[in-house]
mmCIF file of C-alpha atoms in Angstrom:
data_model
loop_
_atom_site.group_PDB
_atom_site.id
_atom_site.type_symbol
_atom_site.label_atom_id
_atom_site.label_comp_id
_atom_site.label_asym_id
_atom_site.label_seq_id
_atom_site.Cartn_x
_atom_site.Cartn_y
_atom_site.Cartn_z
ATOM 1 C CA UNK E 14 102.065 92.282 -34.528
ATOM 2 C CA UNK E 15 100.729 93.221 -31.140
ATOM 3 C CA UNK E 16 103.350 93.613 -28.634
ATOM 4 C CA UNK E 17 103.986 91.437 -25.146
ATOM 5 C CA UNK E 18 104.866 93.570 -21.865
ATOM 6 C CA UNK E 19 106.333 92.270 -19.763
ATOM 7 C CA UNK E 20 104.174 91.169 -17.179
ATOM 8 C CA UNK E 21 102.500 89.016 -20.246
ATOM 9 C CA UNK E 22 105.548 87.197 -21.255
ATOM 10 C CA UNK E 23 105.838 86.669 -17.145
ATOM 11 C CA UNK E 24 103.250 85.191 -17.274
ATOM 12 C CA UNK E 25 102.630 83.063 -20.257
ATOM 13 C CA UNK E 26 106.852 82.240 -19.252
ATOM 14 C CA UNK E 27 105.476 81.196 -16.589
ATOM 15 C CA UNK E 28 102.417 78.848 -17.630
ATOM 16 C CA UNK E 29 104.953 77.163 -20.164
ATOM 17 C CA UNK E 30 103.559 73.463 -18.443
ATOM 18 C CA UNK E 31 99.946 74.506 -20.195
ATOM 19 C CA UNK E 32 99.478 74.889 -23.232
ATOM 20 C CA UNK E 33 96.654 77.507 -23.626
ATOM 21 C CA UNK E 34 94.256 78.413 -27.015
ATOM 22 C CA UNK E 35 92.963 81.430 -27.621
ATOM 23 C CA UNK E 36 89.166 81.783 -27.388
ATOM 24 C CA UNK E 37 86.980 81.985 -30.245
ATOM 25 C CA UNK E 38 84.051 83.305 -28.107
ATOM 26 C CA UNK E 39 85.410 86.991 -27.184
ATOM 27 C CA UNK E 40 86.278 88.250 -30.621
ATOM 28 C CA UNK E 41 86.886 91.779 -30.801
ATOM 29 C CA UNK E 42 85.300 92.123 -27.823
ATOM 30 C CA UNK E 43 87.625 92.224 -25.015
ATOM 31 C CA UNK E 44 91.132 93.275 -26.601
ATOM 32 C CA UNK E 45 93.469 91.990 -23.371
ATOM 33 C CA UNK E 46 95.247 88.485 -23.322
ATOM 34 C CA UNK E 47 93.056 86.102 -22.686
ATOM 35 C CA UNK E 48 94.756 82.259 -22.497
ATOM 36 C CA UNK E 49 92.071 79.773 -22.300
ATOM 37 C CA UNK E 50 93.143 75.511 -20.841
ATOM 38 C CA UNK E 51 90.108 74.316 -22.364
ATOM 39 C CA UNK E 52 91.102 70.961 -19.964
ATOM 40 C CA UNK E 53 90.505 72.637 -16.813
ATOM 41 C CA UNK E 54 87.510 75.231 -18.503
ATOM 42 C CA UNK E 55 90.395 78.256 -17.305
ATOM 43 C CA UNK E 56 90.891 81.560 -18.345
ATOM 44 C CA UNK E 57 92.727 83.950 -16.838
ATOM 45 C CA UNK E 58 92.627 87.323 -18.071
ATOM 46 C CA UNK E 59 96.200 88.786 -18.219
ATOM 47 C CA UNK E 60 95.331 92.771 -17.609
ATOM 48 C CA UNK E 61 99.000 95.150 -17.654
ATOM 49 C CA UNK E 62 98.947 98.699 -16.248
ATOM 50 C CA UNK E 63 99.441 100.412 -19.132
ATOM 51 C CA UNK E 64 96.673 99.029 -20.823
ATOM 52 C CA UNK E 65 93.873 100.570 -18.966
ATOM 53 C CA UNK E 66 93.263 103.565 -19.681
ATOM 54 C CA UNK E 67 89.873 102.040 -22.300
ATOM 55 C CA UNK E 68 88.590 99.683 -19.467
ATOM 56 C CA UNK E 69 84.997 100.353 -17.352
ATOM 57 C CA UNK E 70 84.239 98.840 -13.810
ATOM 58 C CA UNK E 71 81.895 96.176 -15.574
ATOM 59 C CA UNK E 72 84.521 95.367 -18.172
ATOM 60 C CA UNK E 73 85.464 92.551 -15.780
ATOM 61 C CA UNK E 74 81.502 91.065 -14.821
ATOM 62 C CA UNK E 75 80.720 90.793 -18.801
ATOM 63 C CA UNK E 76 84.223 88.968 -19.549
ATOM 64 C CA UNK E 77 83.292 86.833 -16.187
ATOM 65 C CA UNK E 78 79.373 86.592 -17.191
ATOM 66 C CA UNK E 79 80.592 85.910 -20.837
ATOM 67 C CA UNK E 80 82.356 82.747 -19.867
ATOM 68 C CA UNK E 81 80.003 81.575 -17.405
ATOM 69 C CA UNK E 82 77.572 80.977 -19.406
ATOM 70 C CA UNK E 83 80.100 78.296 -21.584
ATOM 71 C CA UNK E 84 80.835 76.861 -18.156
ATOM 72 C CA UNK E 85 84.543 78.882 -17.893
ATOM 73 C CA UNK E 86 86.050 80.425 -14.808
ATOM 74 C CA UNK E 87 88.580 83.424 -15.757
ATOM 75 C CA UNK E 88 90.937 84.496 -13.231
ATOM 76 C CA UNK E 89 91.360 88.266 -13.268
ATOM 77 C CA UNK E 90 94.882 88.313 -13.206
ATOM 78 C CA UNK E 91 96.447 92.911 -12.581
ATOM 79 C CA UNK E 92 100.231 93.160 -12.781
ATOM 80 C CA UNK E 93 100.436 94.677 -10.290
ATOM 81 C CA UNK E 94 99.099 91.498 -8.434
ATOM 82 C CA UNK E 95 100.797 89.498 -9.629
ATOM 83 C CA UNK E 96 104.433 91.731 -8.490
ATOM 84 C CA UNK E 97 103.073 92.291 -5.401
ATOM 85 C CA UNK E 98 102.729 89.157 -4.630
ATOM 86 C CA UNK E 99 103.709 86.857 -6.904
ATOM 87 C CA UNK E 100 104.920 84.095 -3.944
ATOM 88 C CA UNK E 101 100.738 83.539 -3.794
ATOM 89 C CA UNK E 102 99.537 84.547 -6.945
ATOM 90 C CA UNK E 103 102.468 81.669 -8.263
ATOM 91 C CA UNK E 104 100.828 78.975 -5.872
ATOM 92 C CA UNK E 105 97.200 79.660 -6.792
ATOM 93 C CA UNK E 106 98.142 79.470 -10.321
ATOM 94 C CA UNK E 107 99.612 76.065 -9.392
ATOM 95 C CA UNK E 108 96.645 74.888 -7.988
ATOM 96 C CA UNK E 109 94.499 75.832 -10.298
ATOM 97 C CA UNK E 110 96.350 73.766 -12.696
ATOM 98 C CA UNK E 111 95.786 70.408 -9.638
ATOM 99 C CA UNK E 112 99.356 71.731 -9.065
ATOM 100 C CA UNK E 113 99.100 71.039 -5.247
ATOM 101 C CA UNK E 114 100.327 69.847 -1.945
ATOM 102 C CA UNK E 115 97.405 68.178 -0.643
ATOM 103 C CA UNK E 116 97.149 67.318 3.009
ATOM 104 C CA UNK E 117 93.946 66.095 4.398
ATOM 105 C CA UNK E 118 92.334 67.857 6.928
ATOM 106 C CA UNK E 119 91.647 64.781 9.451
ATOM 107 C CA UNK E 120 95.253 64.802 10.203
ATOM 108 C CA UNK E 121 95.591 68.261 11.551
ATOM 109 C CA UNK E 122 94.245 70.034 14.291
ATOM 110 C CA UNK E 123 92.462 72.713 15.254
ATOM 111 C CA UNK E 124 92.073 75.116 17.850
ATOM 112 C CA UNK E 125 92.620 79.546 17.996
ATOM 113 C CA UNK E 126 95.724 81.697 16.742
ATOM 114 C CA UNK E 127 97.418 84.893 17.583
ATOM 115 C CA UNK E 128 96.998 88.049 16.647
ATOM 116 C CA UNK E 129 100.100 88.328 15.365
ATOM 117 C CA UNK E 130 100.459 84.574 14.229
ATOM 118 C CA UNK E 131 96.969 85.552 11.748
ATOM 119 C CA UNK E 132 99.084 88.711 10.404
ATOM 120 C CA UNK E 133 102.637 86.597 9.425
ATOM 121 C CA UNK E 134 100.496 83.713 7.903
ATOM 122 C CA UNK E 135 98.179 86.436 5.703
ATOM 123 C CA UNK E 136 100.749 88.106 4.899
ATOM 124 C CA UNK E 137 102.881 85.495 3.276
ATOM 125 C CA UNK E 138 99.956 82.947 2.133
ATOM 126 C CA UNK E 139 96.990 85.200 1.188
ATOM 127 C CA UNK E 140 96.543 88.037 -1.733
ATOM 128 C CA UNK E 141 94.458 90.257 -0.162
ATOM 129 C CA UNK E 142 95.924 92.910 3.888
ATOM 130 C CA UNK E 143 94.769 90.993 6.862
ATOM 131 C CA UNK E 144 92.046 92.665 9.306
ATOM 132 C CA UNK E 145 90.396 93.478 12.322
ATOM 133 C CA UNK E 146 89.526 89.632 13.157
ATOM 134 C CA UNK E 147 87.374 88.856 16.690
ATOM 135 C CA UNK E 148 88.576 85.467 16.344
ATOM 136 C CA UNK E 149 91.004 83.415 14.668
ATOM 137 C CA UNK E 150 90.875 79.834 14.368
ATOM 138 C CA UNK E 151 94.189 77.457 13.019
ATOM 139 C CA UNK E 152 95.187 74.277 11.297
ATOM 140 C CA UNK E 153 98.229 72.537 12.340
ATOM 141 C CA UNK E 154 98.998 68.858 10.835
ATOM 142 C CA UNK E 155 101.616 67.491 13.488
ATOM 143 C CA UNK E 156 105.353 66.405 12.566
ATOM 144 C CA UNK E 157 103.896 62.595 12.256
ATOM 145 C CA UNK E 158 102.298 63.471 9.221
ATOM 146 C CA UNK E 159 105.513 64.985 7.879
ATOM 147 C CA UNK E 160 105.584 61.106 5.665
ATOM 148 C CA UNK E 161 103.216 62.467 3.793
ATOM 149 C CA UNK E 162 104.510 65.843 2.332
ATOM 150 C CA UNK E 163 105.908 64.932 -1.543
ATOM 151 C CA UNK E 164 109.962 65.079 -1.734
ATOM 152 C CA UNK E 165 109.268 68.133 -4.571
ATOM 153 C CA UNK E 166 106.305 70.412 -2.898
ATOM 154 C CA UNK E 167 107.551 74.498 -2.850
ATOM 155 C CA UNK E 168 106.039 74.035 1.190
ATOM 156 C CA UNK E 169 107.476 71.108 1.915
ATOM 157 C CA UNK E 170 111.025 72.597 2.708
ATOM 158 C CA UNK E 171 108.959 75.118 5.202
ATOM 159 C CA UNK E 172 106.612 72.614 6.349
ATOM 160 C CA UNK E 173 109.112 70.469 7.579
ATOM 161 C CA UNK E 174 111.770 73.509 8.640
ATOM 162 C CA UNK E 175 108.572 74.175 11.169
ATOM 163 C CA UNK E 176 107.844 70.517 12.071
ATOM 164 C CA UNK E 177 111.584 70.678 13.643
ATOM 165 C CA UNK E 178 110.580 73.636 15.518
ATOM 166 C CA UNK E 179 107.808 73.049 17.159
ATOM 167 C CA UNK E 180 106.262 69.800 16.124
ATOM 168 C CA UNK E 181 103.890 71.081 14.119
ATOM 169 C CA UNK E 182 103.113 72.784 11.230
ATOM 170 C CA UNK E 183 100.126 75.609 10.567
ATOM 171 C CA UNK E 184 98.774 74.649 7.227
ATOM 172 C CA UNK E 185 95.516 76.680 7.029
ATOM 173 C CA UNK E 186 94.123 79.700 8.699
ATOM 174 C CA UNK E 187 90.764 81.685 8.920
ATOM 175 C CA UNK E 188 89.360 84.252 10.302
ATOM 176 C CA UNK E 189 85.915 86.147 11.587
ATOM 177 C CA UNK E 190 84.740 88.854 12.863
ATOM 178 C CA UNK E 191 82.064 89.112 16.328
ATOM 179 C CA UNK E 192 78.650 88.949 16.716
ATOM 180 C CA UNK E 193 75.541 91.708 15.681
ATOM 181 C CA UNK E 194 72.555 91.466 15.740
ATOM 182 C CA UNK E 195 70.618 90.961 12.736
ATOM 183 C CA UNK E 196 66.572 91.410 11.129
ATOM 184 C CA UNK E 197 65.856 89.078 9.510
ATOM 185 C CA UNK E 198 62.896 87.329 7.135
ATOM 186 C CA UNK E 199 60.747 89.022 10.868
ATOM 187 C CA UNK E 200 63.267 87.742 13.505
ATOM 188 C CA UNK E 201 66.572 88.474 14.903
ATOM 189 C CA UNK E 202 69.668 86.456 14.242
ATOM 190 C CA UNK E 203 72.757 86.818 16.016
ATOM 191 C CA UNK E 204 75.252 86.958 12.837
ATOM 192 C CA UNK E 205 79.172 86.474 11.568
ATOM 193 C CA UNK E 206 81.159 86.885 8.823
ATOM 194 C CA UNK E 207 84.421 84.487 7.896
ATOM 195 C CA UNK E 208 86.490 87.127 6.988
ATOM 196 C CA UNK E 209 90.151 86.168 5.339
ATOM 197 C CA UNK E 210 90.796 81.784 4.863
ATOM 198 C CA UNK E 211 94.227 80.959 3.605
ATOM 199 C CA UNK E 212 95.875 78.083 2.727
ATOM 200 C CA UNK E 213 99.278 77.875 2.803
ATOM 201 C CA UNK E 214 102.063 78.628 -0.634
ATOM 202 C CA UNK E 215 101.099 75.877 -2.507
ATOM 203 C CA UNK E 216 99.113 73.920 -0.942
ATOM 204 C CA UNK E 217 95.293 72.473 -0.718
ATOM 205 C CA UNK E 218 93.981 71.567 2.506
ATOM 206 C CA UNK E 219 90.953 68.902 1.487
ATOM 207 C CA UNK E 220 88.511 70.096 3.865
ATOM 208 C CA UNK E 221 90.036 73.071 5.118
ATOM 209 C CA UNK E 222 88.155 76.060 5.855
ATOM 210 C CA UNK E 223 84.739 73.034 6.363
ATOM 211 C CA UNK E 224 86.687 71.888 9.286
ATOM 212 C CA UNK E 225 87.337 75.388 11.079
ATOM 213 C CA UNK E 226 83.678 76.573 10.562
ATOM 214 C CA UNK E 227 83.058 73.529 12.489
ATOM 215 C CA UNK E 228 85.851 74.475 14.812
ATOM 216 C CA UNK E 229 84.036 78.157 14.914
ATOM 217 C CA UNK E 230 80.529 77.424 14.937
ATOM 218 C CA UNK E 231 80.404 74.699 17.777
ATOM 219 C CA UNK E 232 81.873 77.597 19.706
ATOM 220 C CA UNK E 233 79.998 80.812 18.946
ATOM 221 C CA UNK E 234 76.729 79.301 18.362
ATOM 222 C CA UNK E 235 76.123 81.362 15.179
ATOM 223 C CA UNK E 236 72.281 82.249 13.948
ATOM 224 C CA UNK E 237 74.613 82.519 10.720
ATOM 225 C CA UNK E 238 77.965 83.495 9.105
ATOM 226 C CA UNK E 239 78.430 85.447 5.850
ATOM 227 C CA UNK E 240 81.103 86.469 3.701
ATOM 228 C CA UNK E 241 82.213 87.238 0.331
ATOM 229 C CA UNK E 242 84.507 85.904 -2.794
ATOM 230 C CA UNK E 243 86.583 87.972 -4.634
ATOM 231 C CA UNK E 244 84.996 87.838 -8.224
ATOM 232 C CA UNK E 245 89.306 88.142 -9.467
ATOM 233 C CA UNK E 246 89.604 85.021 -8.637
ATOM 234 C CA UNK E 247 86.420 82.853 -7.131
ATOM 235 C CA UNK E 248 83.374 81.858 -9.195
ATOM 236 C CA UNK E 249 82.653 80.577 -5.572
ATOM 237 C CA UNK E 250 81.099 77.421 -5.889
ATOM 238 C CA UNK E 251 83.611 76.103 -2.849
ATOM 239 C CA UNK E 252 81.763 78.089 -0.612
ATOM 240 C CA UNK E 253 78.130 76.644 -2.552
ATOM 241 C CA UNK E 254 79.474 73.115 -1.313
ATOM 242 C CA UNK E 255 80.259 73.826 2.285
ATOM 243 C CA UNK E 256 76.179 74.671 2.535
ATOM 244 C CA UNK E 257 76.243 78.975 1.851
ATOM 245 C CA UNK E 258 73.116 80.596 -0.681
ATOM 246 C CA UNK E 259 74.206 82.661 -2.679
ATOM 247 C CA UNK E 260 73.185 86.041 -2.576
ATOM 248 C CA UNK E 261 73.723 88.193 -4.782
ATOM 249 C CA UNK E 262 76.389 90.168 -6.102
ATOM 250 C CA UNK E 263 78.964 93.316 -4.670
ATOM 251 C CA UNK E 264 79.918 96.345 -7.695
ATOM 252 C CA UNK E 265 83.162 96.192 -9.071
ATOM 253 C CA UNK E 266 85.663 98.668 -6.589
ATOM 254 C CA UNK E 267 87.850 101.298 -6.767
ATOM 255 C CA UNK E 268 91.325 101.252 -5.681
ATOM 256 C CA UNK E 269 94.756 103.054 -7.230
ATOM 257 C CA UNK E 270 97.834 101.427 -7.335
ATOM 258 C CA UNK E 271 101.762 102.904 -7.384
ATOM 259 C CA UNK E 272 103.792 101.782 -9.437
ATOM 260 C CA UNK E 273 106.718 102.259 -8.546
ATOM 261 C CA UNK E 274 105.318 100.299 -5.605
ATOM 262 C CA UNK E 275 102.386 97.861 -6.910
ATOM 263 C CA UNK E 276 100.586 98.104 -4.501
ATOM 264 C CA UNK E 277 96.731 98.758 -4.177
ATOM 265 C CA UNK E 278 95.018 101.815 -2.236
ATOM 266 C CA UNK E 279 90.581 101.944 -1.257
ATOM 267 C CA UNK E 280 90.262 105.298 -2.819
ATOM 268 C CA UNK E 281 87.009 105.722 -0.962
ATOM 269 C CA UNK E 282 90.003 106.346 2.077
ATOM 270 C CA UNK E 283 92.271 108.371 -0.256
ATOM 271 C CA UNK E 284 91.976 112.394 -0.602
ATOM 272 C CA UNK E 285 92.360 114.067 -3.763
ATOM 273 C CA UNK E 286 96.461 114.591 -2.092
ATOM 274 C CA UNK E 287 97.155 111.574 -1.718
ATOM 275 C CA UNK E 288 96.774 110.957 -4.474
ATOM 276 C CA UNK E 289 99.960 110.363 -6.343
ATOM 277 C CA UNK E 290 100.099 111.845 -10.258
ATOM 278 C CA UNK E 291 101.849 108.524 -12.237
ATOM 279 C CA UNK E 292 98.764 105.966 -9.619
ATOM 280 C CA UNK E 293 96.770 104.137 -11.360
ATOM 281 C CA UNK E 294 93.323 104.164 -11.604
ATOM 282 C CA UNK E 295 92.140 99.972 -11.105
ATOM 283 C CA UNK E 296 88.585 97.909 -10.365
ATOM 284 C CA UNK E 297 88.096 94.887 -9.774
ATOM 285 C CA UNK E 298 85.353 92.697 -10.176
ATOM 286 C CA UNK E 299 83.523 93.262 -7.189
ATOM 287 C CA UNK E 300 82.508 90.090 -4.816
ATOM 288 C CA UNK E 301 79.929 87.639 -4.574
ATOM 289 C CA UNK E 302 78.141 87.661 -1.508
ATOM 290 C CA UNK E 303 77.507 84.634 0.884
ATOM 291 C CA UNK E 304 75.322 83.502 4.222
ATOM 292 C CA UNK E 305 75.393 80.026 5.587
ATOM 293 C CA UNK E 306 72.479 79.613 8.576
ATOM 294 C CA UNK E 307 72.329 77.524 11.702
ATOM 295 C CA UNK E 308 68.617 78.382 11.629
#
């Protein structure tokens, strides 16, 4: 009998509104729990920190590629990410099953935001920490569109409170780097990076990233924009629909997790003395790299 960890039990309980099935194509190759939802062609791979001893850096890429061959998207959900960013994880899992407050981007207004606003929003609504960005944009939903918010959406109380106080609610943000001159195909191109994009918890701004990109392009006139998609969570197809070209993948990244705080630390930024005695080495699936050419 296989004993479930507390983490695995919590995720299964959270997803109890769906019926998962065992993935027959895996056989004995992958020993961690993989929840499969055939109506969504979605697999959720649960990784408990006390079961990582036999994991290799390419484990997750292999699983993703195996399932992608059958048209199945996989989410690699780590125990530390579940506990450190539980609200964001649960929001993204609900969205994967179509449970999200949909907000048409055409109803929103786009404008620049400052660094504190970006950092507060990213801290509450993104799985990764905010990073330095030269250009920061937000989408705001005016109060007169409050009527589109569903009464049963977890996001509604937060958005209506913002609207009451400020007359609008910030529902999505994107951050960009400064420009760099890049040599490519015998020419020099002014290139920028889309660093982060996030919707408000339990919201999906339909066409939101497209609107933010258009605002950025209109103002900065880049020759191209590059970005990365986290392979633990994304197959990158949403970027392809926006005109980005898939350029390849980066190798899996190594982190050390403090099991007392659930915080991840980049391995290359740590000195040997920085690593705690009981810290746990983990890996992600790497990133997809994308490029959107304007010229």
